[in-house]
mmCIF file of C-alpha atoms in Angstrom:
data_model
loop_
_atom_site.group_PDB
_atom_site.id
_atom_site.type_symbol
_atom_site.label_atom_id
_atom_site.label_comp_id
_atom_site.label_asym_id
_atom_site.label_seq_id
_atom_site.Cartn_x
_atom_site.Cartn_y
_atom_site.Cartn_z
ATOM 1 C CA MET A 1 -16.848 2.930 1.435
ATOM 2 C CA LYS A 2 -19.888 3.338 -0.830
ATOM 3 C CA ARG A 3 -21.358 0.275 -2.565
ATOM 4 C CA ARG A 4 -20.446 1.644 -6.007
ATOM 5 C CA ASN A 5 -16.822 2.158 -4.951
ATOM 6 C CA ILE A 6 -16.704 -1.365 -3.484
ATOM 7 C CA PHE A 7 -17.772 -2.916 -6.795
ATOM 8 C CA LEU A 8 -15.304 -0.707 -8.663
ATOM 9 C CA THR A 9 -12.449 -1.615 -6.289
ATOM 10 C CA PHE A 10 -13.016 -5.360 -6.582
ATOM 11 C CA GLY A 11 -13.481 -5.089 -10.345
ATOM 12 C CA VAL A 12 -10.079 -3.386 -10.663
ATOM 13 C CA LEU A 13 -8.441 -5.930 -8.340
ATOM 14 C CA PHE A 14 -9.787 -8.922 -10.281
ATOM 15 C CA VAL A 15 -8.569 -7.404 -13.577
ATOM 16 C CA MET A 16 -5.138 -6.810 -12.012
ATOM 17 C CA LEU A 17 -5.115 -10.411 -10.729
ATOM 18 C CA GLY A 18 -5.871 -11.762 -14.208
ATOM 19 C CA LEU A 19 -3.184 -9.599 -15.835
ATOM 20 C CA THR A 20 -0.724 -10.651 -13.123
ATOM 21 C CA LEU A 21 -1.420 -14.319 -13.855
ATOM 22 C CA ILE A 22 -0.760 -13.964 -17.590
ATOM 23 C CA LEU A 23 2.245 -11.618 -17.386
ATOM 24 C CA ALA A 24 3.967 -13.493 -14.531
ATOM 25 C CA ILE A 25 3.755 -16.742 -16.512
ATOM 26 C CA ALA A 26 5.087 -15.037 -19.644
ATOM 27 C CA ILE A 27 8.144 -13.560 -17.868
ATOM 28 C CA GLY A 28 11.111 -15.843 -17.293
ATOM 29 C CA ALA A 29 14.344 -17.286 -18.660
ATOM 30 C CA VAL A 30 12.401 -18.400 -21.742
ATOM 31 C CA ALA A 31 10.226 -15.440 -22.762
ATOM 32 C CA ILE A 32 6.739 -16.450 -23.844
ATOM 33 C CA PRO A 33 4.390 -13.916 -25.489
ATOM 34 C CA PRO A 34 1.387 -13.129 -23.258
ATOM 35 C CA GLY A 35 -0.913 -14.000 -26.161
ATOM 36 C CA VAL A 36 0.529 -17.527 -26.329
ATOM 37 C CA THR A 37 0.217 -17.847 -22.550
ATOM 38 C CA LEU A 38 -3.442 -16.862 -22.700
ATOM 39 C CA GLN A 39 -3.981 -19.253 -25.629
ATOM 40 C CA VAL A 40 -2.556 -22.210 -23.659
ATOM 41 C CA LEU A 41 -4.558 -21.354 -20.539
ATOM 42 C CA LEU A 42 -7.817 -21.045 -22.502
ATOM 43 C CA SER A 43 -7.149 -24.351 -24.270
ATOM 44 C CA ARG A 44 -7.262 -26.128 -20.914
ATOM 45 C CA ILE A 45 -10.902 -25.127 -20.476
ATOM 46 C CA GLY A 46 -11.800 -25.927 -24.083
ATOM 47 C CA LEU A 47 -11.771 -22.346 -25.407
ATOM 48 C CA GLY A 48 -8.671 -22.350 -27.578
ATOM 49 C CA ASP A 49 -6.491 -24.247 -30.023
ATOM 50 C CA ILE A 50 -2.781 -24.826 -29.333
ATOM 51 C CA SER A 51 -1.907 -26.637 -32.560
ATOM 52 C CA GLY A 52 0.624 -23.903 -33.410
ATOM 53 C CA VAL A 53 2.325 -23.916 -30.001
ATOM 54 C CA SER A 54 5.329 -26.164 -29.345
ATOM 55 C CA GLY A 55 5.082 -28.915 -26.759
ATOM 56 C CA SER A 56 7.997 -27.516 -24.754
ATOM 57 C CA THR A 57 6.219 -24.147 -24.426
ATOM 58 C CA VAL A 58 3.067 -25.855 -23.188
ATOM 59 C CA ASP A 59 5.115 -27.843 -20.642
ATOM 60 C CA ILE A 60 6.894 -24.708 -19.391
ATOM 61 C CA ILE A 61 3.573 -22.946 -18.888
ATOM 62 C CA TRP A 62 1.551 -25.820 -17.508
ATOM 63 C CA ARG A 63 4.107 -27.747 -15.444
ATOM 64 C CA LEU A 64 6.561 -25.071 -14.296
ATOM 65 C CA ARG A 65 5.254 -21.521 -14.259
ATOM 66 C CA LEU A 66 1.494 -21.837 -13.787
ATOM 67 C CA PRO A 67 1.687 -23.877 -10.534
ATOM 68 C CA ARG A 68 4.380 -21.532 -9.219
ATOM 69 C CA VAL A 69 2.332 -18.410 -9.980
ATOM 70 C CA ILE A 70 -0.869 -19.878 -8.554
ATOM 71 C CA LEU A 71 0.993 -21.031 -5.433
ATOM 72 C CA GLY A 72 2.396 -17.513 -5.043
ATOM 73 C CA MET A 73 -1.153 -16.147 -5.220
ATOM 74 C CA LEU A 74 -2.419 -18.630 -2.640
ATOM 75 C CA VAL A 75 0.465 -18.001 -0.222
ATOM 76 C CA GLY A 76 0.213 -14.206 -0.593
ATOM 77 C CA ALA A 77 -3.555 -14.308 -0.100
ATOM 78 C CA SER A 78 -3.237 -16.601 2.947
ATOM 79 C CA LEU A 79 -0.616 -14.484 4.714
ATOM 80 C CA SER A 80 -2.500 -11.236 4.001
ATOM 81 C CA LEU A 81 -5.812 -12.703 5.133
ATOM 82 C CA ALA A 82 -4.243 -13.955 8.368
ATOM 83 C CA GLY A 83 -2.495 -10.621 8.904
ATOM 84 C CA ALA A 84 -5.719 -8.636 8.468
ATOM 85 C CA THR A 85 -7.432 -10.938 10.972
ATOM 86 C CA PHE A 86 -4.647 -10.676 13.570
ATOM 87 C CA GLN A 87 -4.499 -6.881 13.228
ATOM 88 C CA GLY A 88 -8.267 -6.531 13.630
ATOM 89 C CA LEU A 89 -8.500 -9.040 16.456
ATOM 90 C CA LEU A 90 -5.587 -7.586 18.429
ATOM 91 C CA ARG A 91 -6.343 -3.988 17.386
ATOM 92 C CA ASN A 92 -2.680 -3.520 16.584
ATOM 93 C CA PRO A 93 -1.299 -2.678 13.103
ATOM 94 C CA LEU A 94 2.033 -4.332 14.020
ATOM 95 C CA ALA A 95 0.439 -7.760 14.471
ATOM 96 C CA ASP A 96 1.012 -10.380 11.797
ATOM 97 C CA PRO A 97 1.675 -14.160 11.654
ATOM 98 C CA PHE A 98 5.352 -13.595 12.497
ATOM 99 C CA THR A 99 4.613 -11.366 15.498
ATOM 100 C CA ILE A 100 2.237 -13.942 16.912
ATOM 101 C CA GLY A 101 4.872 -16.695 16.567
ATOM 102 C CA VAL A 102 2.953 -19.040 14.258
ATOM 103 C CA SER A 103 5.493 -18.753 11.456
ATOM 104 C CA SER A 104 8.386 -19.487 13.832
ATOM 105 C CA GLY A 105 6.645 -22.679 14.952
ATOM 106 C CA ALA A 106 6.274 -23.761 11.344
ATOM 107 C CA ALA A 107 9.941 -22.965 10.727
ATOM 108 C CA VAL A 108 11.083 -25.181 13.608
ATOM 109 C CA GLY A 109 8.954 -28.068 12.316
ATOM 110 C CA ALA A 110 10.306 -27.682 8.785
ATOM 111 C CA THR A 111 13.892 -27.385 10.018
ATOM 112 C CA ILE A 112 13.586 -30.663 11.935
ATOM 113 C CA ALA A 113 12.037 -32.336 8.878
ATOM 114 C CA ILE A 114 14.844 -31.168 6.563
ATOM 115 C CA LEU A 115 17.499 -32.372 8.994
ATOM 116 C CA LEU A 116 15.885 -35.800 9.519
ATOM 117 C CA ARG A 117 15.403 -36.253 5.768
ATOM 118 C CA GLN A 118 18.965 -35.308 4.863
ATOM 119 C CA LEU A 119 20.380 -37.543 7.604
ATOM 120 C CA GLY A 120 18.286 -40.435 6.246
ATOM 121 C CA VAL A 121 16.581 -40.953 9.623
ATOM 122 C CA LEU A 122 13.022 -40.435 8.404
ATOM 123 C CA PHE A 123 11.318 -39.793 5.085
ATOM 124 C CA PHE A 124 7.737 -39.924 3.806
ATOM 125 C CA PRO A 125 5.746 -37.984 1.200
ATOM 126 C CA HIS A 126 4.753 -34.429 2.231
ATOM 127 C CA MET A 127 7.022 -34.757 5.256
ATOM 128 C CA LEU A 128 8.144 -31.108 5.254
ATOM 129 C CA PRO A 129 4.636 -29.534 5.039
ATOM 130 C CA ALA A 130 3.394 -31.979 7.663
ATOM 131 C CA PHE A 131 6.173 -31.126 10.136
ATOM 132 C CA ALA A 132 5.765 -27.379 9.475
ATOM 133 C CA PHE A 133 2.031 -27.613 9.984
ATOM 134 C CA VAL A 134 2.400 -29.483 13.293
ATOM 135 C CA GLY A 135 5.077 -27.014 14.450
ATOM 136 C CA ALA A 136 2.832 -24.018 13.759
ATOM 137 C CA PHE A 137 -0.135 -25.584 15.472
ATOM 138 C CA LEU A 138 1.874 -26.522 18.590
ATOM 139 C CA ALA A 139 3.387 -23.026 18.739
ATOM 140 C CA MET A 140 -0.050 -21.402 18.572
ATOM 141 C CA PHE A 141 -1.387 -23.815 21.222
ATOM 142 C CA PHE A 142 1.532 -23.022 23.561
ATOM 143 C CA ILE A 143 1.360 -19.247 22.995
ATOM 144 C CA TYR A 144 -2.378 -19.169 23.532
ATOM 145 C CA ASN A 145 -2.186 -21.065 26.833
ATOM 146 C CA LEU A 146 0.820 -19.015 27.951
ATOM 147 C CA ALA A 147 -1.137 -15.802 27.353
ATOM 148 C CA LYS A 148 -4.333 -17.034 28.987
ATOM 149 C CA ILE A 149 -5.150 -15.421 32.347
ATOM 150 C CA GLY A 150 -8.196 -16.609 34.262
ATOM 151 C CA GLY A 151 -9.819 -18.160 31.203
ATOM 152 C CA GLN A 152 -9.369 -15.015 29.103
ATOM 153 C CA VAL A 153 -6.663 -14.010 26.614
ATOM 154 C CA PRO A 154 -5.711 -10.325 26.937
ATOM 155 C CA VAL A 155 -4.286 -8.817 23.771
ATOM 156 C CA VAL A 156 -1.137 -7.503 25.455
ATOM 157 C CA THR A 157 -0.155 -10.858 26.974
ATOM 158 C CA LEU A 158 -0.838 -12.610 23.663
ATOM 159 C CA LEU A 159 1.525 -10.275 21.806
ATOM 160 C CA LEU A 160 4.186 -10.591 24.527
ATOM 161 C CA ALA A 161 3.878 -14.386 24.552
ATOM 162 C CA GLY A 162 4.223 -14.420 20.765
ATOM 163 C CA VAL A 163 7.398 -12.335 20.834
ATOM 164 C CA VAL A 164 8.968 -14.432 23.618
ATOM 165 C CA VAL A 165 8.134 -17.782 22.032
ATOM 166 C CA SER A 166 9.318 -16.556 18.609
ATOM 167 C CA SER A 167 12.694 -15.634 20.108
ATOM 168 C CA PHE A 168 12.952 -19.023 21.800
ATOM 169 C CA LEU A 169 12.037 -20.885 18.598
ATOM 170 C CA SER A 170 14.597 -18.843 16.647
ATOM 171 C CA ALA A 171 17.231 -20.005 19.123
ATOM 172 C CA ILE A 172 16.164 -23.629 18.543
ATOM 173 C CA ILE A 173 16.512 -23.150 14.773
ATOM 174 C CA SER A 174 19.996 -21.665 15.232
ATOM 175 C CA LEU A 175 20.998 -24.605 17.429
ATOM 176 C CA ILE A 176 19.740 -27.115 14.850
ATOM 177 C CA MET A 177 21.677 -25.316 12.116
ATOM 178 C CA VAL A 178 24.866 -25.451 14.208
ATOM 179 C CA PHE A 179 24.575 -29.224 14.547
ATOM 180 C CA SER A 180 23.388 -29.778 10.954
ATOM 181 C CA GLY A 181 26.888 -29.339 9.440
ATOM 182 C CA GLN A 182 26.737 -29.785 5.652
ATOM 183 C CA ASN A 183 22.918 -29.813 5.757
ATOM 184 C CA MET A 184 22.833 -26.180 6.858
ATOM 185 C CA GLN A 185 22.457 -24.861 3.300
ATOM 186 C CA GLY A 186 19.143 -26.658 2.699
ATOM 187 C CA ILE A 187 17.735 -25.326 5.967
ATOM 188 C CA PHE A 188 18.954 -21.811 5.161
ATOM 189 C CA PHE A 189 17.245 -21.754 1.752
ATOM 190 C CA TRP A 190 13.962 -22.975 3.210
ATOM 191 C CA LEU A 191 14.069 -20.379 6.003
ATOM 192 C CA SER A 192 14.723 -17.636 3.421
ATOM 193 C CA GLY A 193 11.351 -18.417 1.829
ATOM 194 C CA GLY A 194 10.699 -19.105 -1.829
ATOM 195 C CA LEU A 195 8.566 -20.780 -4.470
ATOM 196 C CA MET A 196 11.339 -22.475 -6.433
ATOM 197 C CA MET A 197 10.749 -26.123 -7.466
ATOM 198 C CA ARG A 198 7.134 -26.061 -6.292
ATOM 199 C CA SER A 199 4.469 -27.999 -8.216
ATOM 200 C CA TRP A 200 0.754 -28.698 -8.328
ATOM 201 C CA THR A 201 1.151 -30.864 -5.200
ATOM 202 C CA GLU A 202 1.764 -27.798 -3.025
ATOM 203 C CA VAL A 203 -1.092 -25.937 -4.763
ATOM 204 C CA TRP A 204 -3.633 -28.637 -3.918
ATOM 205 C CA PHE A 205 -2.236 -28.856 -0.367
ATOM 206 C CA VAL A 206 -2.721 -25.183 0.548
ATOM 207 C CA LEU A 207 -5.901 -24.446 -1.468
ATOM 208 C CA PRO A 208 -8.486 -26.101 0.890
ATOM 209 C CA TYR A 209 -7.083 -24.321 3.949
ATOM 210 C CA LEU A 210 -7.328 -20.928 2.229
ATOM 211 C CA LEU A 211 -10.880 -21.501 0.964
ATOM 212 C CA VAL A 212 -12.253 -22.801 4.266
ATOM 213 C CA GLY A 213 -10.302 -20.222 6.266
ATOM 214 C CA PHE A 214 -11.545 -17.367 4.097
ATOM 215 C CA LEU A 215 -15.191 -18.451 4.415
ATOM 216 C CA VAL A 216 -14.996 -18.710 8.219
ATOM 217 C CA LEU A 217 -13.121 -15.428 8.656
ATOM 218 C CA PHE A 218 -15.451 -13.576 6.277
ATOM 219 C CA PHE A 219 -18.458 -14.972 8.157
ATOM 220 C CA TYR A 220 -17.078 -13.355 11.332
ATOM 221 C CA ALA A 221 -16.223 -10.010 9.663
ATOM 222 C CA ARG A 222 -19.070 -8.253 11.497
ATOM 223 C CA GLU A 223 -17.764 -9.504 14.876
ATOM 224 C CA LEU A 224 -14.288 -8.265 13.941
ATOM 225 C CA ASN A 225 -15.755 -4.822 13.201
ATOM 226 C CA ILE A 226 -17.469 -4.738 16.596
ATOM 227 C CA LEU A 227 -14.315 -5.909 18.403
ATOM 228 C CA LEU A 228 -12.558 -2.802 17.065
ATOM 229 C CA MET A 229 -14.681 -0.829 19.546
ATOM 230 C CA GLY A 230 -13.246 -2.804 22.477
ATOM 231 C CA GLU A 231 -14.109 -6.070 24.205
ATOM 232 C CA GLU A 232 -16.520 -4.528 26.739
ATOM 233 C CA ALA A 233 -18.508 -2.799 23.994
ATOM 234 C CA ALA A 234 -18.537 -6.056 22.005
ATOM 235 C CA LEU A 235 -19.901 -7.940 25.025
ATOM 236 C CA HIS A 236 -22.709 -5.410 25.407
ATOM 237 C CA LEU A 237 -23.560 -5.815 21.722
ATOM 238 C CA GLY A 238 -23.924 -9.587 22.084
ATOM 239 C CA VAL A 239 -20.583 -10.813 20.711
ATOM 240 C CA ARG A 240 -19.178 -13.952 22.391
ATOM 241 C CA VAL A 241 -15.784 -12.324 22.756
ATOM 242 C CA GLU A 242 -13.648 -15.176 24.070
ATOM 243 C CA PHE A 243 -15.192 -17.762 21.735
ATOM 244 C CA THR A 244 -14.742 -15.448 18.736
ATOM 245 C CA LYS A 245 -11.123 -14.685 19.653
ATOM 246 C CA LYS A 246 -10.266 -18.384 20.073
ATOM 247 C CA LEU A 247 -11.945 -19.373 16.816
ATOM 248 C CA LEU A 248 -10.370 -16.602 14.737
ATOM 249 C CA LEU A 249 -6.919 -17.179 16.246
ATOM 250 C CA VAL A 250 -7.075 -20.879 15.400
ATOM 251 C CA ILE A 251 -8.386 -20.341 11.861
ATOM 252 C CA ALA A 252 -5.875 -17.583 11.046
ATOM 253 C CA SER A 253 -3.071 -19.737 12.481
ATOM 254 C CA LEU A 254 -4.072 -22.748 10.385
ATOM 255 C CA VAL A 255 -4.189 -20.617 7.209
ATOM 256 C CA THR A 256 -0.724 -19.265 8.037
ATOM 257 C CA ALA A 257 0.660 -22.707 8.837
ATOM 258 C CA ALA A 258 -0.553 -24.106 5.521
ATOM 259 C CA ALA A 259 1.081 -21.230 3.614
ATOM 260 C CA VAL A 260 4.390 -21.350 5.504
ATOM 261 C CA SER A 261 4.594 -25.137 5.182
ATOM 262 C CA VAL A 262 4.829 -24.905 1.360
ATOM 263 C CA SER A 263 6.742 -21.636 0.939
ATOM 264 C CA GLY A 264 9.066 -21.229 3.922
ATOM 265 C CA MET A 265 9.475 -18.006 5.881
ATOM 266 C CA ILE A 266 8.106 -15.201 3.692
ATOM 267 C CA GLY A 267 7.824 -12.323 6.106
ATOM 268 C CA PHE A 268 6.052 -8.957 6.219
ATOM 269 C CA VAL A 269 3.341 -9.793 3.622
ATOM 270 C CA GLY A 270 0.785 -10.183 6.409
ATOM 271 C CA LEU A 271 1.942 -6.874 7.880
ATOM 272 C CA ILE A 272 2.183 -4.427 4.999
ATOM 273 C CA VAL A 273 -0.638 -5.577 2.699
ATOM 274 C CA PRO A 274 -3.592 -5.334 5.168
ATOM 275 C CA HIS A 275 -2.311 -2.000 6.443
ATOM 276 C CA ALA A 276 -1.997 -0.567 2.918
ATOM 277 C CA VAL A 277 -5.444 -1.866 1.941
ATOM 278 C CA ARG A 278 -6.984 -0.433 5.123
ATOM 279 C CA ILE A 279 -5.778 3.048 4.135
ATOM 280 C CA VAL A 280 -7.842 2.802 0.923
ATOM 281 C CA SER A 281 -10.823 0.669 1.948
ATOM 282 C CA GLY A 282 -11.242 1.666 5.591
ATOM 283 C CA PRO A 283 -11.536 -0.674 8.608
ATOM 284 C CA ASP A 284 -14.690 -2.572 7.524
ATOM 285 C CA HIS A 285 -13.546 -6.218 7.510
ATOM 286 C CA ARG A 286 -16.292 -7.209 5.045
ATOM 287 C CA VAL A 287 -14.231 -5.299 2.461
ATOM 288 C CA LEU A 288 -10.811 -5.447 4.089
ATOM 289 C CA LEU A 289 -10.514 -9.252 4.269
ATOM 290 C CA PRO A 290 -11.233 -10.101 0.594
ATOM 291 C CA ALA A 291 -9.382 -7.007 -0.665
ATOM 292 C CA SER A 292 -6.301 -7.903 1.404
ATOM 293 C CA ALA A 293 -6.356 -11.450 0.025
ATOM 294 C CA LEU A 294 -6.454 -10.165 -3.575
ATOM 295 C CA VAL A 295 -3.746 -7.533 -3.064
ATOM 296 C CA GLY A 296 -1.577 -10.038 -1.164
ATOM 297 C CA ALA A 297 -1.866 -12.505 -4.049
ATOM 298 C CA ILE A 298 -0.827 -9.854 -6.592
ATOM 299 C CA PHE A 299 1.995 -8.511 -4.401
ATOM 300 C CA LEU A 300 3.665 -11.862 -3.735
ATOM 301 C CA VAL A 301 3.546 -12.967 -7.378
ATOM 302 C CA TRP A 302 5.340 -9.801 -8.522
ATOM 303 C CA ALA A 303 7.836 -10.118 -5.651
ATOM 304 C CA ASP A 304 8.539 -13.645 -6.886
ATOM 305 C CA VAL A 305 8.895 -12.443 -10.499
ATOM 306 C CA PHE A 306 11.482 -9.916 -9.336
ATOM 307 C CA ALA A 307 13.239 -12.563 -7.227
ATOM 308 C CA ARG A 308 13.700 -14.933 -10.186
ATOM 309 C CA THR A 309 14.597 -12.345 -12.837
ATOM 310 C CA ALA A 310 16.589 -9.576 -11.081
ATOM 311 C CA VAL A 311 19.947 -11.387 -11.191
ATOM 312 C CA ALA A 312 19.032 -14.283 -13.515
ATOM 313 C CA PRO A 313 20.040 -17.088 -13.788
ATOM 314 C CA GLN A 314 20.686 -16.736 -10.049
ATOM 315 C CA GLU A 315 17.448 -16.702 -8.036
ATOM 316 C CA ILE A 316 16.960 -14.658 -4.863
ATOM 317 C CA PRO A 317 14.716 -16.181 -2.159
ATOM 318 C CA VAL A 318 11.489 -14.192 -2.283
ATOM 319 C CA GLY A 319 11.531 -13.851 1.517
ATOM 320 C CA ILE A 320 14.554 -11.576 1.150
ATOM 321 C CA ILE A 321 12.650 -9.347 -1.316
ATOM 322 C CA THR A 322 9.626 -9.010 0.986
ATOM 323 C CA ALA A 323 11.947 -8.289 3.924
ATOM 324 C CA PHE A 324 13.609 -5.445 2.000
ATOM 325 C CA VAL A 325 10.162 -3.945 1.378
ATOM 326 C CA GLY A 326 8.596 -4.837 4.712
ATOM 327 C CA ALA A 327 11.311 -3.827 7.179
ATOM 328 C CA PRO A 328 11.238 -0.093 6.278
ATOM 329 C CA PHE A 329 7.440 -0.229 6.358
ATOM 330 C CA PHE A 330 7.575 -1.807 9.837
ATOM 331 C CA ILE A 331 9.873 0.994 11.040
ATOM 332 C CA TYR A 332 7.446 3.548 9.605
ATOM 333 C CA LEU A 333 4.546 1.953 11.495
ATOM 334 C CA LEU A 334 6.597 1.748 14.686
ATOM 335 C CA ARG A 335 7.508 5.443 14.547
ATOM 336 C CA LYS A 336 3.915 6.347 13.773
ATOM 337 C CA LYS A 337 2.656 4.354 16.782
ATOM 338 C CA LYS A 338 5.397 5.333 19.244
ATOM 339 C CA LYS A 339 3.157 7.873 20.992
ATOM 340 C CA ASP A 340 0.839 5.000 21.957
ATOM 341 C CA ILE A 341 3.619 2.814 23.376
ATOM 342 C CA ARG A 342 4.078 3.044 27.115
ATOM 343 C CA LEU A 343 7.155 1.561 28.759
#
């Protein structure tokens, strides 16, 4: 992509992100004009006056909708960034945080936390994100060592290990739900994925992981580009292949774990967004990574807007919305790649 087109693309994406922020806050059970939304947001940085705006409107914007919208952006950006990294690293468009098994590990951790909390066995602040985070990290550690052969991690064995461990972890979740009795509903809603009842606490929790993860992954964008040519070619060009693979797997897994720990299982974002962006921007990860993060942020916020307004006042878990969009896209990719699959 030419430099002029890159600047134009990112300019359009940032404008779309800003419009998404204002419009998504304005839409809801209590309709708020976009102009009032913008006025309240600007007042927080000393650029506006809200003397004519009611206190309840300010509270709705600042305490309810703004943290939810920003969290949706952070989660969407995190999952898309991780998905773009996994797809580039494994050279497989079907790879995403769910395929690798990281999300399933986080789900097991969160399920255990919900059960322990509702049974009154254990409770402490941020217990659910902490358990989800540990679950994701342990899953990635186990999958990585399971896939390792002779000190190296072949792509095929990593994908197979991810699928096998994900199936096993899903069975553990089902078993926990069977024994959870009346607590099953809480576990079900968390597994469905959503941003309901989230606050600034979750925003501040996930933000550092996304920022640090993005900087590290973007720093290694050139190595990701070279790895697309194959590991042997990358070795000849001076890339420390195994070190780079380990580092990027860990960083992408941590970014995913942080996102899943605050939002639950929101699937397919890390699959469809990087693939769609790659069609427009090409495979250069110096463009693909930041563009995927921006598009993922916009996509998940609008999916959440649809989830909370489609059958209002009832709210649909946003993970169900992304699954309805992502599953057909996954089938499309699978059919497109079937010539490359060898049994």
